[in-house]
């Protein structure tokens, strides 16, 4: 797993952008290797990622929105750890504004992880202690946490819950299921292997709420949204997103969300998410924490999971990434800790994930293992 270890301040940065596989120096090197009969490993075709392209992000976004029947596609580009541009385009003739509010879906997980890691840095939360120590009354699990006063509540008595830590929950190694159901049943032993779990984030949310003595929306406003100037971010019912759509562009009735759920119901704008990304990329201590001791993702060679983020490499350069998928909405984010570049995109359609690869590639290299990952296309 050494390819996924955190890089410190001494990591190389590329002021002129990402190096091309087809540079003259590299061609001379490859030629010399071939002349000596050495096997060529890790060349352009085998290295597993594509270089960025010089296409204009807005023009690419407009073409993608039109082709994919996206009425709204908004994105933010971060260069050198600063927000460079925020754009919004429409593929159906409706007005698209940079300030449009979207369901961020699972792009809320890295934002919540930021708050958790802040608490850990302050000594208020121990990432490796049983999370139940912050829930002295035990864990009451809801079969429908998205709607206030809805769903069946059951107290979780499984002894394995006492072995679950905040680190496991951030890294998806708790063994808990992804979607809420009643009763809550472990799908694997805690701490053994990666298994994506939205339910795990809900458990961690309850622990943070108990620790802070406040609901999630107030915790996030105080620790993240307020300090970072994310004035258009929050949770239902305080904000109202744009309407979602089916893959063919037909309107899709929204799911009923009226409660803050850390891993699912964040509402935000591209500009606000860019402020979060810029703050993250300027915090070397936080970046080291996220990338420390990652766990491999089964059946996905080249992918691992840090604290709140997926991890991949473009050659020697680490990349952080995550995707989001709610009914009628798709989103994606990728960031390069060593160069300080990033892009996040938000769409109002079930077909929006198909825009991620081409739009990300106008800013960053695109690892094939990320964009071929099975959960992006589910």
Short mmCIF file of C-alpha atoms in Angstrom, two decimals:
data_model
loop_
_atom_site.label_atom_id
_atom_site.label_comp_id
_atom_site.label_asym_id
_atom_site.label_seq_id
_atom_site.Cartn_x
_atom_site.Cartn_y
_atom_site.Cartn_z
CA UNK A 1 0.00 0.00 0.00
CA UNK A 2 2.99 2.34 -0.12
CA UNK A 3 1.64 4.03 -3.27
CA UNK A 4 -1.14 5.50 -1.14
CA UNK A 5 0.93 7.01 1.66
CA UNK A 6 0.52 10.71 2.33
CA UNK A 7 2.92 13.16 0.71
CA UNK A 8 4.23 16.03 2.80
CA UNK A 9 5.13 19.59 1.92
CA UNK A 10 8.12 18.38 -0.07
CA UNK A 11 5.98 16.76 -2.76
CA UNK A 12 6.68 17.97 -6.26
CA UNK A 13 4.31 20.43 -7.87
CA UNK A 14 4.04 21.25 -11.54
CA UNK A 15 3.63 24.95 -12.22
CA UNK A 16 3.19 24.23 -15.90
CA UNK A 17 0.60 21.51 -15.45
CA UNK A 18 0.75 17.74 -15.52
CA UNK A 19 3.63 16.16 -17.51
CA UNK A 20 2.74 14.53 -20.81
CA UNK A 21 3.54 10.89 -21.46
CA UNK A 22 4.53 11.84 -25.00
CA UNK A 23 7.21 14.41 -24.09
CA UNK A 24 10.40 14.33 -26.22
CA UNK A 25 12.53 13.33 -23.22
CA UNK A 26 10.24 10.42 -22.46
CA UNK A 27 10.23 9.30 -26.09
CA UNK A 28 14.05 9.26 -26.07
CA UNK A 29 14.03 7.23 -22.86
CA UNK A 30 11.54 4.73 -24.24
CA UNK A 31 13.58 4.40 -27.39
CA UNK A 32 16.73 3.67 -25.42
CA UNK A 33 14.98 1.03 -23.37
CA UNK A 34 13.61 -0.63 -26.50
CA UNK A 35 17.05 -0.62 -28.12
CA UNK A 36 18.53 -2.53 -25.19
CA UNK A 37 15.74 -5.11 -25.32
CA UNK A 38 14.34 -4.20 -21.87
CA UNK A 39 10.67 -4.84 -21.22
CA UNK A 40 8.68 -1.61 -21.15
CA UNK A 41 6.59 -1.32 -17.99
CA UNK A 42 4.28 1.51 -17.07
CA UNK A 43 4.24 3.14 -20.51
CA UNK A 44 1.46 5.33 -21.91
CA UNK A 45 -0.88 2.45 -22.70
CA UNK A 46 -0.32 0.59 -19.43
CA UNK A 47 0.09 3.29 -16.83
CA UNK A 48 -3.63 3.51 -16.01
CA UNK A 49 -4.45 7.20 -16.44
CA UNK A 50 -4.99 9.79 -19.15
CA UNK A 51 -3.29 13.18 -19.22
CA UNK A 52 -5.41 16.34 -18.98
CA UNK A 53 -6.56 17.90 -22.23
CA UNK A 54 -6.37 21.56 -23.18
CA UNK A 55 -10.12 21.89 -23.83
CA UNK A 56 -11.97 24.83 -22.32
CA UNK A 57 -13.97 23.52 -19.32
CA UNK A 58 -17.01 25.68 -20.06
CA UNK A 59 -17.20 24.63 -23.70
CA UNK A 60 -16.79 20.99 -22.68
CA UNK A 61 -19.45 21.37 -20.01
CA UNK A 62 -21.91 22.93 -22.46
CA UNK A 63 -21.41 20.12 -24.98
CA UNK A 64 -21.83 17.48 -22.27
CA UNK A 65 -24.97 19.10 -20.82
CA UNK A 66 -26.59 19.20 -24.27
CA UNK A 67 -25.68 15.61 -25.12
CA UNK A 68 -26.75 14.22 -21.74
CA UNK A 69 -30.05 16.18 -21.44
CA UNK A 70 -28.85 18.06 -18.35
CA UNK A 71 -30.82 21.23 -17.69
CA UNK A 72 -28.21 22.33 -15.17
CA UNK A 73 -24.56 21.43 -14.90
CA UNK A 74 -22.51 23.57 -12.53
CA UNK A 75 -18.84 23.14 -11.75
CA UNK A 76 -15.98 24.79 -9.91
CA UNK A 77 -12.29 24.69 -10.84
CA UNK A 78 -9.56 25.16 -8.23
CA UNK A 79 -6.03 25.96 -9.43
CA UNK A 80 -3.04 26.29 -7.16
CA UNK A 81 -5.26 25.98 -4.03
CA UNK A 82 -7.47 28.91 -5.04
CA UNK A 83 -10.90 28.95 -6.69
CA UNK A 84 -10.28 29.90 -10.32
CA UNK A 85 -13.74 29.77 -11.86
CA UNK A 86 -17.33 28.77 -11.22
CA UNK A 87 -19.48 27.96 -14.26
CA UNK A 88 -23.05 26.89 -14.96
CA UNK A 89 -24.43 25.67 -18.28
CA UNK A 90 -27.76 24.33 -19.50
CA UNK A 91 -28.51 21.62 -22.02
CA UNK A 92 -32.25 22.28 -22.26
CA UNK A 93 -32.56 26.04 -22.75
CA UNK A 94 -33.38 26.85 -19.13
CA UNK A 95 -31.38 29.43 -17.23
CA UNK A 96 -28.49 27.88 -15.31
CA UNK A 97 -26.85 30.05 -12.66
CA UNK A 98 -23.58 29.57 -10.74
CA UNK A 99 -25.59 30.02 -7.53
CA UNK A 100 -27.99 27.15 -8.24
CA UNK A 101 -28.39 24.83 -5.24
CA UNK A 102 -28.00 21.09 -5.87
CA UNK A 103 -28.41 17.91 -3.90
CA UNK A 104 -24.76 17.01 -3.31
CA UNK A 105 -25.65 13.41 -2.31
CA UNK A 106 -22.50 11.61 -1.12
CA UNK A 107 -20.29 14.62 -1.81
CA UNK A 108 -21.53 15.55 1.64
CA UNK A 109 -19.36 12.79 3.12
CA UNK A 110 -15.99 14.56 2.57
CA UNK A 111 -17.45 17.78 4.00
CA UNK A 112 -18.69 15.97 7.11
CA UNK A 113 -15.32 14.19 7.38
CA UNK A 114 -13.68 17.65 7.52
CA UNK A 115 -15.73 18.47 10.62
CA UNK A 116 -14.94 15.10 12.23
CA UNK A 117 -11.20 15.50 11.59
CA UNK A 118 -11.34 18.99 13.06
CA UNK A 119 -12.82 17.57 16.24
CA UNK A 120 -10.10 14.92 16.28
CA UNK A 121 -7.34 17.52 15.80
CA UNK A 122 -8.77 19.49 18.73
CA UNK A 123 -8.68 16.41 20.92
CA UNK A 124 -12.47 16.33 21.29
CA UNK A 125 -12.89 13.03 19.42
CA UNK A 126 -10.65 9.96 19.31
CA UNK A 127 -10.71 8.35 15.87
CA UNK A 128 -9.63 4.99 17.28
CA UNK A 129 -11.89 4.79 20.32
CA UNK A 130 -15.20 2.90 20.18
CA UNK A 131 -17.76 5.33 18.80
CA UNK A 132 -20.23 4.16 21.42
CA UNK A 133 -18.26 6.04 24.06
CA UNK A 134 -19.87 9.18 22.61
CA UNK A 135 -23.33 7.56 22.75
CA UNK A 136 -23.71 6.54 26.40
CA UNK A 137 -27.40 5.85 25.84
CA UNK A 138 -26.62 3.47 22.98
CA UNK A 139 -27.46 3.78 19.29
CA UNK A 140 -31.07 4.13 18.18
CA UNK A 141 -31.10 3.28 14.50
CA UNK A 142 -33.78 4.66 12.15
CA UNK A 143 -34.99 2.80 9.08
CA UNK A 144 -35.68 6.20 7.46
CA UNK A 145 -33.35 8.94 8.77
CA UNK A 146 -34.19 11.23 5.85
CA UNK A 147 -37.63 12.24 7.16
CA UNK A 148 -38.25 13.64 10.61
CA UNK A 149 -40.42 11.44 12.84
CA UNK A 150 -40.58 8.70 10.23
CA UNK A 151 -39.25 5.19 10.06
CA UNK A 152 -38.90 2.50 12.65
CA UNK A 153 -36.45 3.06 15.52
CA UNK A 154 -34.55 0.10 16.93
CA UNK A 155 -31.84 0.03 19.56
CA UNK A 156 -28.78 -1.80 18.23
CA UNK A 157 -27.66 -4.47 20.71
CA UNK A 158 -25.17 -6.32 18.50
CA UNK A 159 -21.94 -6.63 20.54
CA UNK A 160 -19.89 -5.88 17.43
CA UNK A 161 -21.03 -2.26 17.58
CA UNK A 162 -18.74 -1.77 20.59
CA UNK A 163 -15.73 -2.46 18.32
CA UNK A 164 -16.62 0.18 15.70
CA UNK A 165 -14.49 3.34 15.67
CA UNK A 166 -14.82 6.69 13.92
CA UNK A 167 -11.87 5.75 11.70
CA UNK A 168 -13.69 2.63 10.52
CA UNK A 169 -16.80 4.69 9.77
CA UNK A 170 -14.86 7.27 7.73
CA UNK A 171 -13.04 4.50 5.83
CA UNK A 172 -16.09 2.24 5.28
CA UNK A 173 -14.63 -0.70 7.22
CA UNK A 174 -17.30 -0.87 9.94
CA UNK A 175 -19.13 -3.82 8.37
CA UNK A 176 -22.42 -1.90 8.46
CA UNK A 177 -24.74 -1.85 5.41
CA UNK A 178 -24.99 0.99 2.94
CA UNK A 179 -28.71 1.75 3.05
CA UNK A 180 -30.85 2.04 6.20
CA UNK A 181 -33.14 -0.83 7.02
CA UNK A 182 -34.78 -2.30 10.11
CA UNK A 183 -33.42 -4.00 12.04
CA UNK A 184 -29.79 -2.94 11.56
CA UNK A 185 -27.67 -6.00 10.75
CA UNK A 186 -23.90 -6.15 10.27
CA UNK A 187 -22.83 -7.38 6.84
CA UNK A 188 -19.19 -8.02 7.84
CA UNK A 189 -16.94 -7.97 10.87
CA UNK A 190 -15.76 -4.46 11.91
CA UNK A 191 -12.30 -3.42 10.80
CA UNK A 192 -11.71 -6.29 8.37
CA UNK A 193 -12.30 -4.90 4.87
CA UNK A 194 -13.72 -1.97 2.89
CA UNK A 195 -17.47 -2.11 2.34
CA UNK A 196 -19.24 1.14 1.41
CA UNK A 197 -21.63 2.20 4.15
CA UNK A 198 -23.89 5.22 4.23
CA UNK A 199 -25.35 3.79 7.44
CA UNK A 200 -21.91 4.12 9.00
CA UNK A 201 -21.91 7.87 8.37
CA UNK A 202 -25.31 8.16 10.06
CA UNK A 203 -23.93 6.41 13.14
CA UNK A 204 -20.95 8.78 13.16
CA UNK A 205 -23.32 11.72 12.75
CA UNK A 206 -25.24 10.65 15.87
CA UNK A 207 -21.97 10.41 17.82
CA UNK A 208 -20.89 13.89 16.71
CA UNK A 209 -24.30 15.34 17.54
CA UNK A 210 -24.13 13.82 21.02
CA UNK A 211 -20.58 15.07 21.52
CA UNK A 212 -21.47 18.60 20.37
CA UNK A 213 -24.86 18.69 22.06
CA UNK A 214 -26.38 20.03 18.84
CA UNK A 215 -28.00 18.68 15.64
CA UNK A 216 -25.95 18.18 12.50
CA UNK A 217 -27.06 21.37 10.76
CA UNK A 218 -25.85 23.50 13.68
CA UNK A 219 -22.61 21.54 14.01
CA UNK A 220 -21.80 21.99 10.34
CA UNK A 221 -22.77 25.66 10.35
CA UNK A 222 -20.37 26.28 13.21
CA UNK A 223 -17.45 24.10 12.10
CA UNK A 224 -17.62 24.29 8.31
CA UNK A 225 -20.19 26.45 6.54
CA UNK A 226 -19.70 29.59 8.62
CA UNK A 227 -15.88 29.58 8.84
CA UNK A 228 -15.48 28.78 5.13
CA UNK A 229 -18.07 31.29 3.90
CA UNK A 230 -20.38 28.60 2.50
CA UNK A 231 -23.46 30.80 2.82
CA UNK A 232 -25.59 28.76 0.38
CA UNK A 233 -24.96 25.36 1.96
CA UNK A 234 -27.04 23.47 4.48
CA UNK A 235 -29.63 20.75 4.82
CA UNK A 236 -33.36 20.43 4.22
CA UNK A 237 -35.76 21.98 4.99
CA UNK A 238 -33.72 25.21 5.18
CA UNK A 239 -32.67 25.22 1.50
CA UNK A 240 -34.41 24.14 -1.68
CA UNK A 241 -32.47 22.60 -4.59
CA UNK A 242 -33.16 22.77 -8.31
CA UNK A 243 -35.44 20.05 -9.68
CA UNK A 244 -33.96 16.68 -10.63
CA UNK A 245 -34.49 14.76 -13.89
CA UNK A 246 -34.49 11.28 -15.33
CA UNK A 247 -31.71 10.27 -17.71
CA UNK A 248 -33.79 11.26 -20.72
CA UNK A 249 -34.46 14.74 -19.35
CA UNK A 250 -37.97 14.17 -17.99
CA UNK A 251 -38.62 15.76 -14.58
CA UNK A 252 -38.15 13.36 -11.70
CA UNK A 253 -40.19 13.79 -8.50
CA UNK A 254 -37.76 14.52 -5.69
CA UNK A 255 -37.22 12.10 -2.81
CA UNK A 256 -38.64 13.26 0.48
CA UNK A 257 -35.73 14.69 2.44
CA UNK A 258 -36.55 16.98 5.33
CA UNK A 259 -33.84 16.05 7.83
CA UNK A 260 -30.07 16.58 7.87
CA UNK A 261 -28.23 13.33 7.05
CA UNK A 262 -24.45 13.74 6.80
CA UNK A 263 -23.86 11.32 3.96
CA UNK A 264 -26.88 12.09 1.78
CA UNK A 265 -28.83 15.35 2.16
CA UNK A 266 -26.23 18.14 1.91
CA UNK A 267 -27.46 21.00 -0.29
CA UNK A 268 -24.79 23.23 -1.79
CA UNK A 269 -23.60 25.26 -4.76
CA UNK A 270 -20.56 24.74 -6.95
CA UNK A 271 -19.02 27.92 -5.57
CA UNK A 272 -19.50 26.88 -1.95
CA UNK A 273 -17.98 23.48 -2.62
CA UNK A 274 -15.04 25.23 -4.23
CA UNK A 275 -14.48 27.18 -1.01
CA UNK A 276 -14.38 23.89 0.86
CA UNK A 277 -11.89 22.41 -1.63
CA UNK A 278 -9.62 25.46 -1.46
CA UNK A 279 -9.59 25.30 2.34
CA UNK A 280 -8.82 21.58 2.27
CA UNK A 281 -5.99 21.92 -0.24
CA UNK A 282 -4.40 24.67 1.86
CA UNK A 283 -4.46 22.52 5.02
CA UNK A 284 -1.47 20.18 4.86
CA UNK A 285 -2.20 18.68 8.26
CA UNK A 286 -5.71 17.75 7.17
CA UNK A 287 -4.44 16.29 3.89
CA UNK A 288 -1.95 14.12 5.75
CA UNK A 289 -4.70 12.88 8.06
CA UNK A 290 -6.99 11.99 5.16
CA UNK A 291 -4.27 10.06 3.35
CA UNK A 292 -2.81 8.25 6.37
CA UNK A 293 -3.13 4.45 6.52
CA UNK A 294 -5.63 3.96 3.67
CA UNK A 295 -7.39 0.66 3.10
CA UNK A 296 -7.63 -1.11 -0.28
CA UNK A 297 -10.95 -1.35 -2.09
CA UNK A 298 -11.71 -5.01 -2.89
CA UNK A 299 -11.91 -5.99 -6.56
CA UNK A 300 -10.70 -2.51 -7.57
CA UNK A 301 -6.92 -2.61 -8.11
CA UNK A 302 -5.36 0.83 -7.71
CA UNK A 303 -8.12 2.21 -5.48
CA UNK A 304 -7.99 2.76 -1.73
CA UNK A 305 -9.96 4.71 0.86
CA UNK A 306 -8.69 7.33 3.24
CA UNK A 307 -10.60 9.29 5.86
CA UNK A 308 -13.69 10.47 4.02
CA UNK A 309 -12.22 10.24 0.52
CA UNK A 310 -11.46 7.72 -2.17
CA UNK A 311 -7.81 7.63 -3.24
CA UNK A 312 -6.07 6.86 -6.51
CA UNK A 313 -2.80 7.73 -8.23
CA UNK A 314 -1.86 9.37 -11.51
CA UNK A 315 1.68 8.09 -11.75
CA UNK A 316 3.41 9.22 -8.53
CA UNK A 317 0.77 11.85 -7.81
CA UNK A 318 -2.06 11.14 -5.34
CA UNK A 319 -5.65 12.07 -6.13
CA UNK A 320 -8.64 12.34 -3.80
CA UNK A 321 -12.10 11.72 -5.22
CA UNK A 322 -15.73 11.00 -4.43
CA UNK A 323 -19.01 10.63 -6.27
CA UNK A 324 -22.61 11.45 -5.40
CA UNK A 325 -25.84 9.82 -6.54
CA UNK A 326 -29.34 10.75 -5.40
CA UNK A 327 -32.50 10.21 -7.48
CA UNK A 328 -32.40 12.92 -10.16
CA UNK A 329 -28.90 14.18 -9.23
CA UNK A 330 -25.30 13.14 -9.88
CA UNK A 331 -22.10 14.81 -8.66
CA UNK A 332 -18.36 14.18 -8.66
CA UNK A 333 -15.20 15.70 -7.15
CA UNK A 334 -11.50 15.09 -7.66
CA UNK A 335 -8.54 16.92 -6.10
CA UNK A 336 -4.75 16.73 -6.38
CA UNK A 337 -3.12 17.44 -3.01
CA UNK A 338 0.36 18.04 -4.43
CA UNK A 339 -0.58 20.55 -7.15
CA UNK A 340 -3.55 22.11 -5.37
CA UNK A 341 -5.83 21.62 -8.40
CA UNK A 342 -9.39 20.31 -8.16
CA UNK A 343 -12.77 20.20 -9.86
CA UNK A 344 -16.25 19.46 -8.55
CA UNK A 345 -19.36 19.15 -10.71
CA UNK A 346 -23.06 19.00 -9.91
CA UNK A 347 -25.83 17.94 -12.27
CA UNK A 348 -29.63 17.80 -12.14
CA UNK A 349 -30.03 14.50 -13.99
CA UNK A 350 -29.61 10.76 -13.57
CA UNK A 351 -27.30 10.80 -16.59
CA UNK A 352 -24.94 13.33 -15.07
CA UNK A 353 -22.19 10.93 -14.06
CA UNK A 354 -21.38 10.45 -17.73
CA UNK A 355 -20.13 14.05 -17.76
CA UNK A 356 -17.55 13.48 -15.03
CA UNK A 357 -14.68 11.92 -16.99
CA UNK A 358 -14.52 14.43 -19.83
CA UNK A 359 -15.03 17.47 -17.62
CA UNK A 360 -12.52 16.36 -14.98
CA UNK A 361 -9.98 15.73 -17.72
CA UNK A 362 -9.95 19.43 -18.61
CA UNK A 363 -8.30 19.99 -15.21
CA UNK A 364 -6.72 16.76 -13.92
CA UNK A 365 -5.44 13.40 -15.14
CA UNK A 366 -8.15 10.76 -15.11
CA UNK A 367 -7.28 7.36 -13.60
CA UNK A 368 -9.09 4.62 -15.46
CA UNK A 369 -9.72 2.67 -12.27
CA UNK A 370 -11.71 5.59 -10.82
CA UNK A 371 -13.98 6.15 -13.80
CA UNK A 372 -14.44 2.44 -14.30
CA UNK A 373 -15.34 1.87 -10.65
CA UNK A 374 -18.50 -0.21 -10.40
CA UNK A 375 -20.31 2.05 -7.92
CA UNK A 376 -20.14 5.10 -10.20
CA UNK A 377 -22.41 3.35 -12.67
CA UNK A 378 -24.91 1.71 -10.36
#
